[in-house]
Amino acid sequence: MKRQRLTVALAGNPNSGKSTIFNNLTGARQHVGNYPGVTVEKKEGLAVYKNYEITFVDLPGAYSLSAYSEDELVARNFIIREKPDVVVDIVDASNIERNLYFFTQLMELGVPTVLVMNMSDIVEKKGHTIDYDELSKLMGTPIVPTVGNKNKGIDKLLETIVGVYNGQIKYERVKIDYGAEIDEQLELLKTLLDNTGSVMDKVPADWVAIKLFENDISVSDAIAELPAGKDIIEQVEKGRKHLRQHFADDMEVLIADRRYGFISGACTQAVRQTVEVRHDVSDMIDKIILSRFLGLPIFALVMYGIFKFTFAFSGPAIGLFELFFDKLSGFIVSVMPESLMRSFIIDAVIGGVGGVLGFVPLVLFMFFAIAFFEDSGYMARAAFVMDKIMGKFGLHGKSFLPMMISTNGCAVPGILATRTLDNKRDRLITMLVTPFMICGAKLPIFALFIGAFFTDTDGPNVMFFMYFISIVIALVSAWVLDKFVVKGERTHLVMELPPYRMPTLQGLFLKMWERGWLYVKKAGTIILLISIIVWAGFTFPQPDKNKITGNDIKRIQIEQSFVGRMGQAIEPVMKPIGLDWRAGVSLIAGIAAKEVVVSTLGTIYSFSDTAYEHTDSLKDAIGNDPAWNKLNAMAFLMFCLIYMPCLASVVVFYKESGSSFKWTFFLVFCTLAMAWCAAFFVYQGGTLLGFGGA
């Protein structure tokens, strides 16, 4: 017998446990993408129950069906336009009145809905009981209590979804009493809407009327395009004016008050307090976590713990990856004679893929650690702790997390992490400044030059100084962008503080895998492609070896190659900042990935006739090269710190900025200009002060 297919949307407030329920329902049978035209993540998964094949769509967390944010607009559009067979509204049962506000709008929309009371065990611990049968009658929809992190209630939920779908379990459209005055104005507006025929994809006219009175811009714009749109909008303004005179308040406030009044009345009848509970565990922990004096140090310790965990556990895995590719290269050398093909396989293909996969363990462990603190409820608190500091520079409290992900990690997942920001302005500013942080790919460059020109005692101080400078540059740049470039108001940090809870291993591993795969897919292919291009740039054109005498073939090869010629062409631009064509070539190659700066310098020195072949390391070769000194080394590091992020980051920035060529060009041009100016200031200023020969 052929299975019946149905689509179910999972909706609800952020921090309601929606992702945990989604993971419990679908397991590994899920995939992640993006909704067309926006950067909001789209998650779908499949479940088979009895004779039904159910596609679950995990909608973005939303507090309302009004278009206040991109997430809420996506959630609403999916419910209205895609018309899922059933909507499952997941409610944090321990915060029931706040969470049920979203359900009242589903109720007004008239969609078949199942209410899930998640975290029902926390309700009992708080000393409350909920009469689910009574609440179900009051809300007009079936209710299923669940405990998501213990996988309780999932079978009952599937049974209820199927029952609603096939009509065995009934739901009804309960109407909220807005009062005689408001209802009268709604009825006048509904009459006009009914006469227009098809309204907003045939959603209920009274829902459209309420949205118009709530001043929902997207609904108002859609109605204004109708033949009778002008009359309808005039009636809305007339009704709003009348009600404001009557109640001395805006319609948005009046409607919200009536909805909360409905919820409060239902909860009064269905929720009972069995014991007096003055403070729960979350409240007691928050007194410390959100403390004025301890909040910031605790956050610093948490972030340090994340990095400590990441590097401690990823180190051995990275070593195994490096050993594997080293052995693979050795095998290729042993079975293939020296040729262009061997060079292509080892330097371009294996080198490119190995460079990407070398970062995968670090990214996976970091995402696992961050997911732990996200699911535990701590990261929501961290955003509050950082909001005041970041706000002074025009950044949102949540902006700090992407910046920290980039530090000692990678700008790609850092840029992707800005999806946690609701406001487009906040996201854009954060994405523009995140690449200034010292990512793991920049560390080899700093280690190389600090080791070449500074003692073991001075080295850590120089490294700390560069970290400090990177943070200052990011914050000052954010302030300039906020004041002069990116228009719009910074959103205030308003969000729920979820109760602390123990994350599930399944949820942590799924998040780690989803984000890690996105990194591999978006970054890995780009770096491999650029590695091949860089290899070709150094390899062609091939010189006529019959006309070359002595050991000059390597030097002539790189000087006559496409990349070598490019480096010599840009040397006039590099001289004012104290650098030669070799440094310019390495910086060009570093556009692919910052680690390539070091490998390119190694290639250049191995091809040249310097003493590099007689030294133990590239560090010694650079340190002994008279063309380098402490001053131009610092100028070089300053340029590397600021100039455009790697191509993978640029591509991800382009996609996350809404495929904006304007902002992508702005990122590339401004970072290049800033890098050159900063290096010029360091080199020329140092020369004037007499440090040129240092």
XYZ file of C-alpha atoms in Angstrom:
694
model
C 0.000 0.000 0.000
C 1.414 3.355 -1.047
C 2.351 5.716 1.769
C 0.512 9.013 2.128
C 2.750 12.083 2.121
C 2.196 15.166 4.212
C 4.138 18.280 5.139
C 4.337 19.503 8.725
C 5.792 22.855 9.799
C 7.476 23.120 13.199
C 7.008 26.634 14.566
C 7.465 28.408 17.870
C 9.531 30.849 19.904
C 13.334 30.706 19.994
C 14.667 28.581 22.886
C 11.477 26.527 23.077
C 13.322 23.284 22.260
C 12.086 23.264 18.678
C 15.390 22.021 17.217
C 15.540 19.182 19.738
C 12.021 18.037 18.799
C 12.964 18.295 15.106
C 16.056 16.148 15.674
C 14.031 13.586 17.638
C 11.463 13.341 14.846
C 13.847 13.150 11.892
C 17.199 11.893 13.236
C 19.803 11.902 10.483
C 17.211 12.106 7.691
C 17.483 15.865 7.299
C 19.201 18.463 5.143
C 19.947 22.169 5.421
C 19.704 24.905 2.823
C 18.439 28.459 2.530
C 15.060 29.935 1.695
C 15.086 31.570 -1.773
C 16.276 35.170 -1.725
C 17.163 35.329 1.978
C 19.961 34.133 4.267
C 17.632 32.392 6.723
C 18.471 28.728 7.161
C 15.965 26.143 5.939
C 15.970 22.744 7.643
C 13.900 19.806 6.408
C 13.733 16.231 7.639
C 11.793 13.046 6.968
C 9.936 10.712 9.323
C 7.959 7.569 8.552
C 5.021 6.772 10.841
C 2.690 3.855 10.069
C 1.483 4.455 6.512
C 2.589 8.095 6.378
C 5.733 9.732 5.042
C 6.018 13.057 6.855
C 8.283 15.914 5.752
C 9.049 18.172 8.707
C 10.136 21.771 8.032
C 11.837 23.454 10.992
C 10.795 27.105 10.636
C 12.963 29.903 12.076
C 12.153 30.747 15.695
C 9.657 33.612 15.886
C 7.800 35.478 18.609
C 5.048 36.663 16.305
C 3.551 36.283 12.828
C 4.089 39.986 12.209
C 6.955 40.897 9.884
C 9.266 42.378 12.525
C 12.299 40.356 11.426
C 13.448 38.274 8.454
C 12.950 35.092 10.495
C 9.336 35.969 11.333
C 8.583 36.933 7.735
C 9.988 33.616 6.465
C 7.966 31.641 9.034
C 4.746 33.479 8.160
C 5.240 33.248 4.397
C 5.837 29.512 4.595
C 2.667 28.906 6.604
C 0.535 31.119 4.356
C 1.956 30.332 0.925
C 3.173 26.744 1.240
C 0.092 25.725 3.260
C 1.560 22.815 5.271
C -0.923 20.066 6.139
C -0.349 20.596 9.874
C 1.494 23.240 11.906
C 3.104 22.078 15.143
C 3.560 24.985 17.561
C 6.226 24.090 20.130
C 5.781 25.941 23.421
C 8.143 26.180 26.376
C 5.659 24.948 28.978
C 7.701 26.577 31.759
C 7.125 29.977 30.115
C 3.633 29.244 28.850
C 1.998 32.690 28.779
C 4.810 34.302 26.782
C 5.014 31.391 24.309
C 1.264 31.105 23.700
C 1.216 34.595 22.138
C 2.553 33.066 18.917
C -0.197 30.426 19.010
C -2.964 33.041 19.236
C -1.919 34.274 15.779
C -1.918 30.754 14.351
C -5.378 30.415 15.870
C -6.523 33.607 14.096
C -5.030 32.299 10.857
C -7.160 29.167 11.132
C -4.457 26.656 10.198
C -4.669 23.049 11.512
C -2.400 23.184 14.568
C -1.030 20.839 17.211
C 0.253 22.456 20.411
C 3.349 20.831 21.914
C 3.995 21.637 25.565
C 7.736 20.996 25.657
C 9.853 20.842 28.829
C 6.806 19.687 30.727
C 9.117 18.195 33.367
C 10.421 21.671 34.250
C 6.857 22.812 34.917
C 6.498 20.123 37.562
C 9.857 21.034 39.126
C 8.673 24.623 39.406
C 5.674 23.451 41.392
C 2.976 23.796 38.720
C 0.559 21.432 37.032
C -1.201 21.972 33.702
C -4.593 20.504 32.930
C -3.856 19.729 29.286
C -7.398 18.551 28.525
C -8.872 21.786 29.845
C -6.303 23.928 28.047
C -6.935 21.995 24.825
C -10.656 22.823 24.991
C -9.946 26.501 25.651
C -7.469 26.744 22.778
C -9.493 24.612 20.370
C -6.579 22.383 19.428
C -4.989 19.099 20.607
C -2.085 19.404 23.054
C 0.826 16.978 23.445
C 3.193 17.294 26.448
C 6.823 16.398 25.632
C 10.283 16.368 27.179
C 12.471 16.953 24.131
C 15.883 16.281 25.676
C 14.632 12.893 26.933
C 12.757 12.006 23.720
C 9.466 11.689 25.624
C 6.119 12.243 23.900
C 7.418 11.960 20.312
C 5.291 8.897 19.409
C 2.200 10.608 20.810
C 3.039 13.705 18.762
C 3.266 11.689 15.531
C -0.028 9.994 16.324
C -1.702 13.364 16.946
C -0.305 14.913 13.748
C -1.718 12.057 11.670
C -5.021 12.266 13.564
C -5.393 15.980 12.792
C -4.407 15.402 9.173
C -6.964 12.663 8.506
C -9.717 14.345 10.554
C -9.862 11.832 13.405
C -8.770 14.542 15.857
C -10.715 17.768 15.549
C -9.490 21.321 15.927
C -11.578 24.475 15.895
C -10.906 28.114 15.256
C -11.389 29.871 18.598
C -11.898 33.615 18.283
C -10.444 36.136 20.697
C -12.878 38.709 22.065
C -11.281 42.066 21.301
C -14.178 44.012 22.771
C -17.169 45.647 21.139
C -15.362 48.753 19.877
C -12.501 46.883 18.198
C -14.751 44.112 16.859
C -17.005 46.731 15.268
C -14.078 48.259 13.367
C -12.819 44.798 12.370
C -16.249 43.894 10.961
C -16.372 47.087 8.855
C -12.955 46.264 7.449
C -13.824 42.587 6.869
C -16.823 43.614 4.770
C -14.581 45.627 2.452
C -12.050 42.792 2.285
C -14.693 40.143 1.519
C -15.901 42.224 -1.422
C -12.423 42.208 -2.978
C -12.560 38.442 -3.659
C -9.197 36.714 -3.271
C -7.329 38.257 -0.353
C -3.736 37.401 0.570
C -3.782 33.879 -0.889
C -7.240 33.266 0.590
C -6.245 33.616 4.222
C -9.159 34.588 6.522
C -10.318 38.149 5.998
C -10.483 38.823 9.744
C -6.785 37.835 10.070
C -5.936 40.328 7.311
C -8.065 42.958 9.079
C -6.192 42.453 12.349
C -2.827 42.684 10.568
C -3.893 45.925 8.898
C -4.865 47.381 12.261
C -1.512 46.205 13.652
C 0.156 48.283 10.908
C 1.823 45.239 9.323
C 3.731 46.805 6.405
C 3.868 43.746 4.126
C 0.107 43.141 4.454
C -0.642 46.848 3.941
C 1.497 46.927 0.789
C -0.275 43.841 -0.607
C -3.724 45.321 0.063
C -2.748 48.694 -1.414
C -2.193 46.989 -4.786
C -5.801 45.721 -4.948
C -8.393 47.657 -6.990
C -10.196 48.613 -3.790
C -6.927 49.018 -1.871
C -7.218 52.766 -1.416
C -10.669 52.491 0.195
C -9.483 49.708 2.499
C -6.426 51.644 3.678
C -8.581 54.727 4.281
C -10.948 52.625 6.402
C -7.972 51.280 8.381
C -6.714 54.781 9.162
C -10.220 55.905 10.047
C -10.687 52.936 12.382
C -7.277 53.391 14.023
C -8.019 57.049 14.645
C -11.425 56.257 16.129
C -10.040 53.599 18.475
C -7.149 55.798 19.572
C -9.622 58.487 20.546
C -11.669 55.906 22.421
C -8.844 54.088 24.241
C -6.020 56.681 24.130
C -3.659 53.958 22.927
C -2.318 52.473 19.677
C -4.018 49.501 18.027
C -0.871 47.380 18.281
C -0.942 47.732 22.071
C -4.690 47.144 22.293
C -4.586 43.931 20.229
C -1.565 42.599 22.150
C -3.345 43.327 25.444
C -6.458 41.399 24.343
C -4.375 38.427 23.216
C -2.479 38.308 26.499
C -5.777 38.687 28.319
C -7.132 35.633 26.489
C -3.969 33.669 27.334
C -4.041 34.771 30.960
C -7.657 33.701 31.329
C -6.959 30.283 29.816
C -3.912 29.751 32.045
C -5.858 30.795 35.124
C -8.300 27.969 34.448
C -5.801 25.308 33.327
C -2.580 25.970 35.288
C -2.303 25.307 39.019
C 0.529 26.177 41.403
C 1.030 23.301 43.836
C 3.839 24.750 45.975
C 5.328 28.173 46.593
C 8.485 28.522 44.510
C 10.256 31.805 45.087
C 13.386 31.236 43.010
C 14.216 28.388 40.648
C 17.710 27.164 39.864
C 18.001 29.320 36.710
C 17.294 32.473 38.740
C 19.970 31.598 41.269
C 22.583 30.844 38.596
C 21.717 34.071 36.739
C 22.509 36.113 39.844
C 26.122 35.036 39.314
C 26.290 34.656 35.524
C 24.712 38.074 34.844
C 26.451 39.797 37.745
C 27.727 43.285 37.019
C 31.211 42.359 38.234
C 31.460 38.630 37.482
C 29.583 38.411 34.166
C 32.492 39.473 31.942
C 35.211 37.361 33.658
C 32.924 34.312 33.545
C 32.277 34.882 29.856
C 36.028 35.162 29.230
C 36.564 31.851 31.069
C 33.834 30.169 29.012
C 35.352 31.360 25.733
C 38.804 30.313 26.919
C 37.338 26.906 27.791
C 35.864 26.616 24.272
C 39.231 27.339 22.652
C 41.105 25.137 25.117
C 38.738 22.248 24.395
C 38.937 22.865 20.642
C 42.706 22.901 20.341
C 43.298 20.161 22.925
C 41.049 17.643 21.160
C 41.540 18.744 17.536
C 45.359 18.708 17.709
C 45.791 14.921 17.400
C 43.172 14.739 14.635
C 44.880 17.530 12.686
C 48.180 15.679 13.087
C 46.626 12.538 11.615
C 45.309 14.481 8.615
C 48.729 16.052 8.024
C 50.457 12.668 8.363
C 48.012 11.078 5.921
C 48.559 13.702 3.222
C 52.317 13.714 3.825
C 52.400 9.927 3.330
C 50.152 10.251 0.278
C 52.529 12.821 -1.243
C 55.475 10.537 -0.512
C 53.714 7.652 -2.226
C 53.036 9.777 -5.321
C 56.716 10.779 -5.446
C 57.764 7.119 -5.237
C 55.533 5.905 -8.077
C 55.585 8.890 -10.478
C 58.606 10.422 -12.204
C 59.141 14.176 -11.865
C 56.699 15.886 -14.212
C 54.039 18.548 -14.428
C 51.401 15.947 -13.613
C 53.189 14.943 -10.397
C 53.581 18.595 -9.430
C 49.896 19.186 -10.143
C 48.747 16.232 -8.006
C 51.047 16.954 -5.058
C 51.171 20.770 -4.957
C 47.723 21.667 -6.289
C 45.283 18.819 -5.586
C 46.703 17.142 -2.469
C 48.031 20.409 -1.075
C 44.706 22.169 -1.626
C 42.473 19.443 -0.191
C 44.892 18.774 2.667
C 44.922 22.457 3.603
C 41.138 22.484 3.860
C 40.703 19.177 5.665
C 43.440 20.134 8.103
C 41.034 22.718 9.528
C 37.992 20.440 9.650
C 38.769 18.823 13.057
C 39.285 22.267 14.603
C 36.021 23.569 13.123
C 34.059 20.483 14.199
C 35.282 20.569 17.803
C 34.690 24.314 18.041
C 31.142 23.960 16.731
C 30.535 21.113 19.188
C 31.696 23.251 22.115
C 29.697 26.291 21.007
C 26.595 24.137 20.426
C 26.932 22.839 24.003
C 26.807 26.341 25.471
C 24.052 27.386 23.052
C 21.804 24.458 23.958
C 22.578 24.764 27.664
C 21.112 28.286 27.686
C 24.382 30.093 28.463
C 25.041 31.827 25.128
C 21.827 33.844 25.453
C 23.252 35.190 28.742
C 26.647 35.896 27.148
C 24.971 38.173 24.598
C 23.451 40.194 27.444
C 26.821 40.444 29.202
C 28.539 41.776 26.052
C 25.714 43.992 24.771
C 26.670 47.115 26.729
C 30.338 46.996 25.698
C 29.645 46.235 22.051
C 26.894 48.845 21.928
C 29.406 51.653 22.508
C 30.930 50.778 19.129
C 27.645 50.301 17.254
C 27.663 46.520 17.544
C 25.021 44.153 18.892
C 25.721 41.968 21.924
C 25.442 38.893 19.726
C 28.194 40.275 17.449
C 30.857 39.147 19.876
C 30.321 35.450 19.201
C 31.124 35.574 15.430
C 34.222 37.625 16.256
C 35.342 35.053 18.820
C 34.683 32.195 16.383
C 37.010 33.899 13.892
C 39.731 34.361 16.508
C 41.901 31.235 16.502
C 39.362 29.668 14.166
C 38.255 30.843 10.728
C 36.406 33.855 9.331
C 34.106 31.585 7.268
C 32.210 30.076 10.240
C 32.505 33.489 11.929
C 30.591 35.137 9.084
C 28.083 32.277 9.030
C 27.561 32.744 12.785
C 26.136 36.242 12.152
C 22.884 34.464 11.231
C 22.044 34.675 14.939
C 21.569 38.441 14.453
C 18.016 39.401 13.478
C 18.694 42.914 12.188
C 20.234 43.238 8.693
C 22.247 46.295 9.742
C 23.741 44.509 12.737
C 24.575 41.480 10.589
C 26.260 43.579 7.900
C 28.467 45.549 10.299
C 29.459 42.365 12.120
C 30.308 40.594 8.852
C 32.435 43.555 7.743
C 34.560 43.647 10.922
C 34.779 39.925 11.723
C 37.619 39.268 9.178
C 39.902 41.686 11.092
C 40.284 39.144 13.876
C 43.430 36.979 13.865
C 42.102 33.701 12.516
C 43.920 30.393 12.657
C 45.056 30.836 9.039
C 46.950 34.050 9.935
C 48.774 32.475 12.869
C 51.497 30.772 10.737
C 52.393 34.160 9.219
C 52.740 35.820 12.624
C 54.638 32.838 14.028
C 57.069 32.903 11.087
C 57.993 36.590 11.265
C 57.909 36.935 15.043
C 60.212 33.914 15.271
C 62.539 35.385 12.628
C 62.977 38.859 14.139
C 62.120 38.729 17.844
C 63.562 36.852 20.756
C 61.694 34.167 22.665
C 61.094 36.753 25.415
C 59.738 39.471 23.097
C 57.749 37.120 20.862
C 54.724 36.592 23.177
C 54.538 40.352 23.808
C 54.475 41.089 20.076
C 51.797 38.422 19.535
C 49.652 39.851 22.343
C 50.089 43.335 20.850
C 48.878 42.121 17.450
C 45.826 40.473 19.056
C 45.077 43.730 20.860
C 45.479 45.749 17.645
C 43.114 43.398 15.776
C 40.383 43.983 18.367
C 40.924 47.759 18.332
C 40.744 47.857 14.512
C 37.522 45.798 14.515
C 35.807 47.963 17.140
C 36.899 51.300 15.639
C 35.854 50.127 12.167
C 32.454 49.139 13.566
C 32.077 52.612 15.076
C 32.921 54.288 11.733
C 30.548 51.988 9.827
C 27.795 52.682 12.352
C 28.215 56.463 12.222
C 28.918 57.081 8.546
C 28.310 54.086 6.282
C 25.599 51.585 7.257
C 22.232 53.231 7.739
C 19.661 52.161 10.299
C 19.196 51.882 14.022
C 20.963 49.315 16.159
C 18.405 46.935 17.595
C 18.263 46.573 21.330
C 18.902 43.147 22.747
C 15.488 41.751 23.640
C 15.303 37.986 23.936
C 14.150 35.235 26.218
C 16.502 33.814 28.834
C 15.808 30.093 28.498
C 16.145 27.817 31.511
C 19.444 25.989 31.867
C 19.288 22.424 30.643
C 21.619 19.611 29.683
C 22.083 19.397 25.884
C 21.544 16.068 24.156
C 24.448 14.344 22.413
C 22.297 13.784 19.329
C 21.523 17.500 19.069
C 25.174 18.481 19.586
C 26.491 16.067 16.966
C 23.843 17.100 14.442
C 24.701 20.783 14.875
C 28.398 20.008 14.630
C 27.878 18.001 11.437
C 25.556 20.532 9.768
C 27.857 23.490 10.378
C 31.022 21.527 9.655
C 29.674 20.253 6.330
C 28.666 23.781 5.361
C 32.247 24.886 6.024
C 33.715 22.065 3.924
C 31.275 22.645 1.075
C 31.670 26.423 0.869
C 35.323 26.800 1.799
C 36.891 23.549 0.653
C 35.983 23.729 -3.012
C 37.018 27.388 -3.277
C 40.450 26.829 -1.707
C 41.092 23.781 -3.881
C 40.250 25.790 -7.000
C 42.508 28.691 -5.988
C 45.331 26.299 -5.050
C 45.227 24.959 -8.600
C 45.250 28.515 -9.995
C 48.212 29.512 -7.784
C 50.123 26.388 -8.833
C 49.503 27.163 -12.492
C 50.598 30.762 -11.954
C 53.980 29.641 -10.623
C 54.411 26.817 -13.154
C 53.687 28.602 -16.434
C 55.082 29.651 -18.789
C 57.856 27.049 -18.704
C 61.342 28.453 -19.506
C 63.563 26.875 -22.171
C 65.798 24.736 -19.980
C 68.315 24.235 -22.834
C 69.202 27.937 -22.721
C 69.720 28.051 -18.949
C 73.071 27.240 -17.439
C 74.012 26.438 -13.869
C 71.470 26.421 -11.044
C 69.443 29.399 -12.234
C 66.467 27.405 -13.494
C 64.430 27.763 -10.272
C 65.023 31.509 -10.005
C 64.261 32.106 -13.687
C 61.173 29.882 -13.498
C 59.553 31.925 -10.750
C 60.619 35.322 -12.131
C 59.249 34.514 -15.614
C 56.068 32.838 -14.367
C 52.756 34.664 -14.554
C 52.671 35.234 -10.803
C 56.327 36.313 -10.729
C 55.699 38.917 -13.424
C 52.630 40.109 -11.552
C 54.701 40.534 -8.400
C 57.324 42.589 -10.203
C 54.576 44.698 -11.771
C 53.175 45.650 -8.360
C 56.585 46.243 -6.765
C 56.267 50.065 -7.113
C 53.152 49.851 -4.929
C 54.975 47.713 -2.349
C 58.139 49.842 -2.029
C 56.511 52.682 -0.013
C 55.586 50.122 2.669
C 59.080 48.609 2.683
C 58.317 45.397 0.775
C 59.698 43.886 -2.454
C 58.110 41.865 -5.235
C 58.518 38.598 -3.317
C 56.358 39.882 -0.472
C 53.861 41.160 -3.052
C 53.628 37.723 -4.673
C 53.000 36.042 -1.314
C 50.263 38.568 -0.509
C 48.579 37.937 -3.859
C 48.675 34.205 -3.218
C 47.345 34.822 0.295
C 44.065 35.993 -1.214
C 43.290 32.295 -1.735
C 44.014 31.431 1.906
C 46.240 33.188 4.403
C 48.293 30.045 5.048
C 49.388 30.271 1.402
C 51.448 33.384 2.280
C 53.929 31.188 4.163
C 53.984 28.368 1.603
C 54.475 30.906 -1.205
C 57.436 32.490 0.555
C 58.867 28.993 1.010
C 58.464 28.315 -2.708
C 60.073 31.631 -3.649
C 63.065 31.115 -1.364
C 63.526 27.513 -2.540
C 63.545 28.677 -6.184
C 65.924 31.575 -5.554
C 69.684 31.488 -5.211
C 69.715 32.626 -1.572
C 71.153 30.709 1.324
C 67.733 29.170 2.087
C 68.859 25.791 0.817
C 71.658 25.826 3.422
C 69.447 26.766 6.410
C 67.254 24.647 8.591
C 64.065 26.656 8.089
C 62.278 29.397 6.202
C 62.377 31.434 9.423
C 66.203 31.492 9.340
C 66.265 32.295 5.627
C 64.022 35.338 6.097
C 65.858 36.395 9.251
C 69.210 36.292 7.389
C 67.913 38.040 4.267
C 69.199 41.672 4.189
C 65.980 42.713 2.427
C 64.084 42.081 5.681
C 64.299 43.768 9.081
C 62.060 44.235 12.115
C 60.419 47.340 10.707
C 59.297 46.055 7.323
C 58.418 42.735 8.976
C 55.995 44.622 11.259
C 54.633 46.496 8.219
C 54.135 43.153 6.463
C 52.303 41.704 9.486
C 50.090 44.790 9.706
C 49.185 44.375 6.033
C 48.425 40.669 6.542
C 46.281 41.477 9.578
C 44.010 43.913 7.739
C 43.965 43.167 4.016
C 41.062 41.405 2.343
C 39.973 38.088 3.856
C 40.590 34.855 1.970
C 38.530 34.206 -1.127
C 36.393 31.614 0.660
C 35.415 34.269 3.225
C 34.684 36.777 0.462
C 32.420 34.265 -1.315
C 30.590 33.447 1.931
C 30.302 37.196 2.699
C 28.796 37.751 -0.763
C 26.164 35.056 -0.187
C 25.381 36.084 3.400
C 25.046 39.769 2.433
C 22.207 38.831 0.091
C 24.468 38.395 -2.981
C 25.407 42.080 -2.841
C 28.219 43.065 -5.226
C 28.216 46.549 -3.682
C 29.037 45.424 -0.139
C 31.444 42.720 -1.335
C 33.398 45.304 -3.349
C 33.311 47.632 -0.343
C 34.801 44.884 1.853
C 37.599 44.080 -0.600
C 38.499 47.666 -1.542
C 38.370 49.143 1.968
C 40.389 46.369 3.607
C 43.085 46.631 0.908
C 43.233 50.413 1.283
C 43.276 50.211 5.082
C 46.022 47.557 5.008
C 48.267 49.626 2.727
C 47.748 52.810 4.769
C 48.457 51.000 8.058
C 51.618 49.374 6.663
C 52.705 52.739 5.191
C 52.216 54.411 8.578
C 54.241 51.706 10.359
C 57.116 51.634 7.855
C 57.442 55.331 7.065
C 56.779 56.366 10.665
C 59.353 53.875 11.916
C 61.867 55.070 9.338
C 61.437 58.686 10.458
C 62.031 57.595 14.043
C 65.220 55.810 13.056
C 64.052 52.193 13.210
C 64.699 51.470 9.526
C 67.777 49.370 10.111
C 66.344 47.484 13.063
